[in-house]
Amino acid sequence: MKDKRRERSAKIWGWIGSLLTVFLTVLVLMSLTLSGLIWTATPPKMVIDQPGFYSSALNGKLRTVHEVLQPESLWVWTVQNELFRFGGNSRPAAILMDAVLHAQVQDTHLGSLTAPTGSLPPRGPFLELNFEGAGITPSILNWMLPLKRGILPEGAHVTAVYLSPTTQKTVYRLTITTGSRSLHAILTGVSLKVARLFTTSDEATPYALIPVGSRVYNLPYTSTVMRVEQWTLQRVEASHVIDSFFADPTLIEAIHTAKRQVLYTDGSRGVFVNAGEFGNELSYTDGSSRLLHVVKTAADSLNSVMTYMNDHGGFVGNQFLSQVVEGVGGAQARFDFADRIDGWTLFGTLDQLTAIVDNGSIIRVKRGLTYLGARFSTHEEKILSGVQLVKRLGDSRLKNVTDISLGYDALHIAPDFIELEPVYRLTHSNQSVEYLNAMNGKPLLKLGV
Amino acid sequence: MDFAKVKALLIAVFLGLNLFLGYQWWSLQTAVAVYNQPASDQLANIQRSLAQHGVHLAAIVPTETPTMPMLHVTSDHTSLTSIAAQIWGPHVKVHTKHTASGDLLISNQGHIYRSGAGRLVVSYMPNFATTHATFGQKKVLTSLQKWLSRNGYNFSVYQISSWYTHNENSVGTYMQAYNSYPIFSAVLTVYVEHNHLSGYHQQYLGIVGTVNPRPVSSAVNALLSLVQYMDKARINADNTIQDIRLGYDSGITTKSSWYLAPVWRIGTSLGVFYVNAVTGEVGVGNE
């Protein structure tokens, strides 16, 4: 009897075991089927809008608007009526920019439409943030100075910001000049560090206002010492950055459009890579037109440029915003960036960057694929003082020269090596430029921009 | 280890796995269902989104999603003398002039001018037009097309886009086509005055080859891209979509050759939008 029961129970357990085996097999098959379904039934990606650009390898540094927004120079007019120049990226310039940003603006009022000659720059000691020729609009200035929005028309271009001391150490008279009018205010809560900027340091270059005929040139007072530097050049392969300009890199096709020029395009956008003075240059064009009524301020456009450039390799060197050129109606704006060497502008095409924004969209970018690598040699040279330069040039050559600036220019000394030399840049009334070796005043044969 | 215990463990594991996979599949189906709406629902949703931007959809929305390549094209370098021979026959006397803005060919039948961008302007002398290119008042279009097939320049690759008549003057617009899809930048505009052909403007592109064939996104997706573009650009002006067509266009041209991408051309009462039919990027036309 017990045997029969055991036999029956063994049979039942056997059936249960078989059932479980079948159940397990079903479960295994089901898991395979479900995996297969998930694998194959995933819907294809539906493109409904440009998903953003592919990111590019970072060749330079990520920079903020505040970092590129520097004056060309900081001028200090001391109590002793001496004039000194600091580079726009120098420590004193940074101290002043920071102090201005954190100060309070009071008693703002507009000056007359055409400021009387002699009232600007202000009499007595002053500090000047020089933006001459940079095309800085009031909306961009708002990043540096807490001004009331709309007090200056957006079409105005700020040429200089002056700070004159008062009897109180933290209060300064503020004067902002544009091409046509000035704005006056009181700046309170200014850092005490600013007062110390009126005492000169070794960093500063003494300058003098030298009158020639009806013009006055702002030039070095003495035969200053500047460095002649040798640098290596670094090159980026075009193929490493091309993808980042397109929504779908698999659509990119290359065409040789001219001698030493290749066009990479997907039919909507194009990147031209052509041989430039120091190596390959890249020029990106978005072929779509934009709607004309979506107007942004120059500050909004600059913000778009910064985001775009940081996403496309970053900034190489110490680039600063050297010029803003706005189109009619403010919808389109061009932003030029240039590099600085020891506080002096690097003229020419090396490390230059240009971006054009149309209604908030980047439609053109031009940049070199070769940039300054490492400095491997340097020596000091005496440059011509302003008086020496003016004497060498003579009145007849200076007749049509509207501006003389000191800076650096790059000259090839070997395929991957360049020398940075101090140069005087002469701007003529027809906007053409001429470069003179700052050590001997001889013209440089190369053409610059 | 007892096999029954192993089996029980495996059952528990696979049960858990199947529950997880089942949930994944169900959530995927729920997500897909949004995209798998019937065309009528998709259209209704798009109409609603467009209406939020003040845009009325008055065009038939195509449902085709063919596979289209990018076209490698070049501007036409055929000599004006050869073109004149095709238009007026090989025995017509011609002389050519090269100017800063383009080339000009003059004959006793008419003029052909080609700009630096490769655009041809063919104009007929009035006596030639009255003698050789006059069409009856009825069926002007049919007669004109027959005439152009015989005497036009590469007319066979063009397809009609629009025909407009006012005060006995008609203007016909044709577009060069590839695989029956129009090239929006290669336009032939014909001018008929009092039943005489006065001339035409023609942009002809040489097709060098094709690359990257891809299935294009649907017209509904193109409209969705347009809605997103309008959101970003804050466009809310009253507008009507009058026409949606699939074809080719390019934002980048050079003097030698360039590529045309498949695009959806969305014609509205305020302007033309081009939506790249592969990447979904939206551009605005200059028309």
CSV table of C-alpha atoms in Angstrom, one decimal, chain A residues 43-44 46 48, chain B residues 28-38 42 221 224:
chain,number,residue,atom,x,y,z
A,43,PRO,CA,11.3,53.0,-33.5
A,44,PRO,CA,13.9,54.7,-35.7
A,46,MET,CA,12.7,60.8,-36.0
A,48,ILE,CA,12.0,66.9,-36.3
B,28,LEU,CA,8.2,51.2,-25.6
B,29,GLN,CA,4.9,50.5,-27.3
B,30,THR,CA,3.3,53.3,-25.3
B,31,ALA,CA,6.0,55.7,-26.4
B,32,VAL,CA,5.9,54.5,-30.0
B,33,ALA,CA,2.1,54.9,-30.1
B,34,VAL,CA,2.6,58.7,-30.0
B,35,TYR,CA,4.5,58.5,-33.3
B,36,ASN,CA,2.3,55.8,-34.8
B,37,GLN,CA,-0.7,58.0,-34.8
B,38,PRO,CA,-2.8,57.7,-37.9
B,42,GLN,CA,-0.8,63.7,-37.0
B,221,ASN,CA,7.8,65.9,-39.8
B,224,LEU,CA,6.8,69.8,-37.1
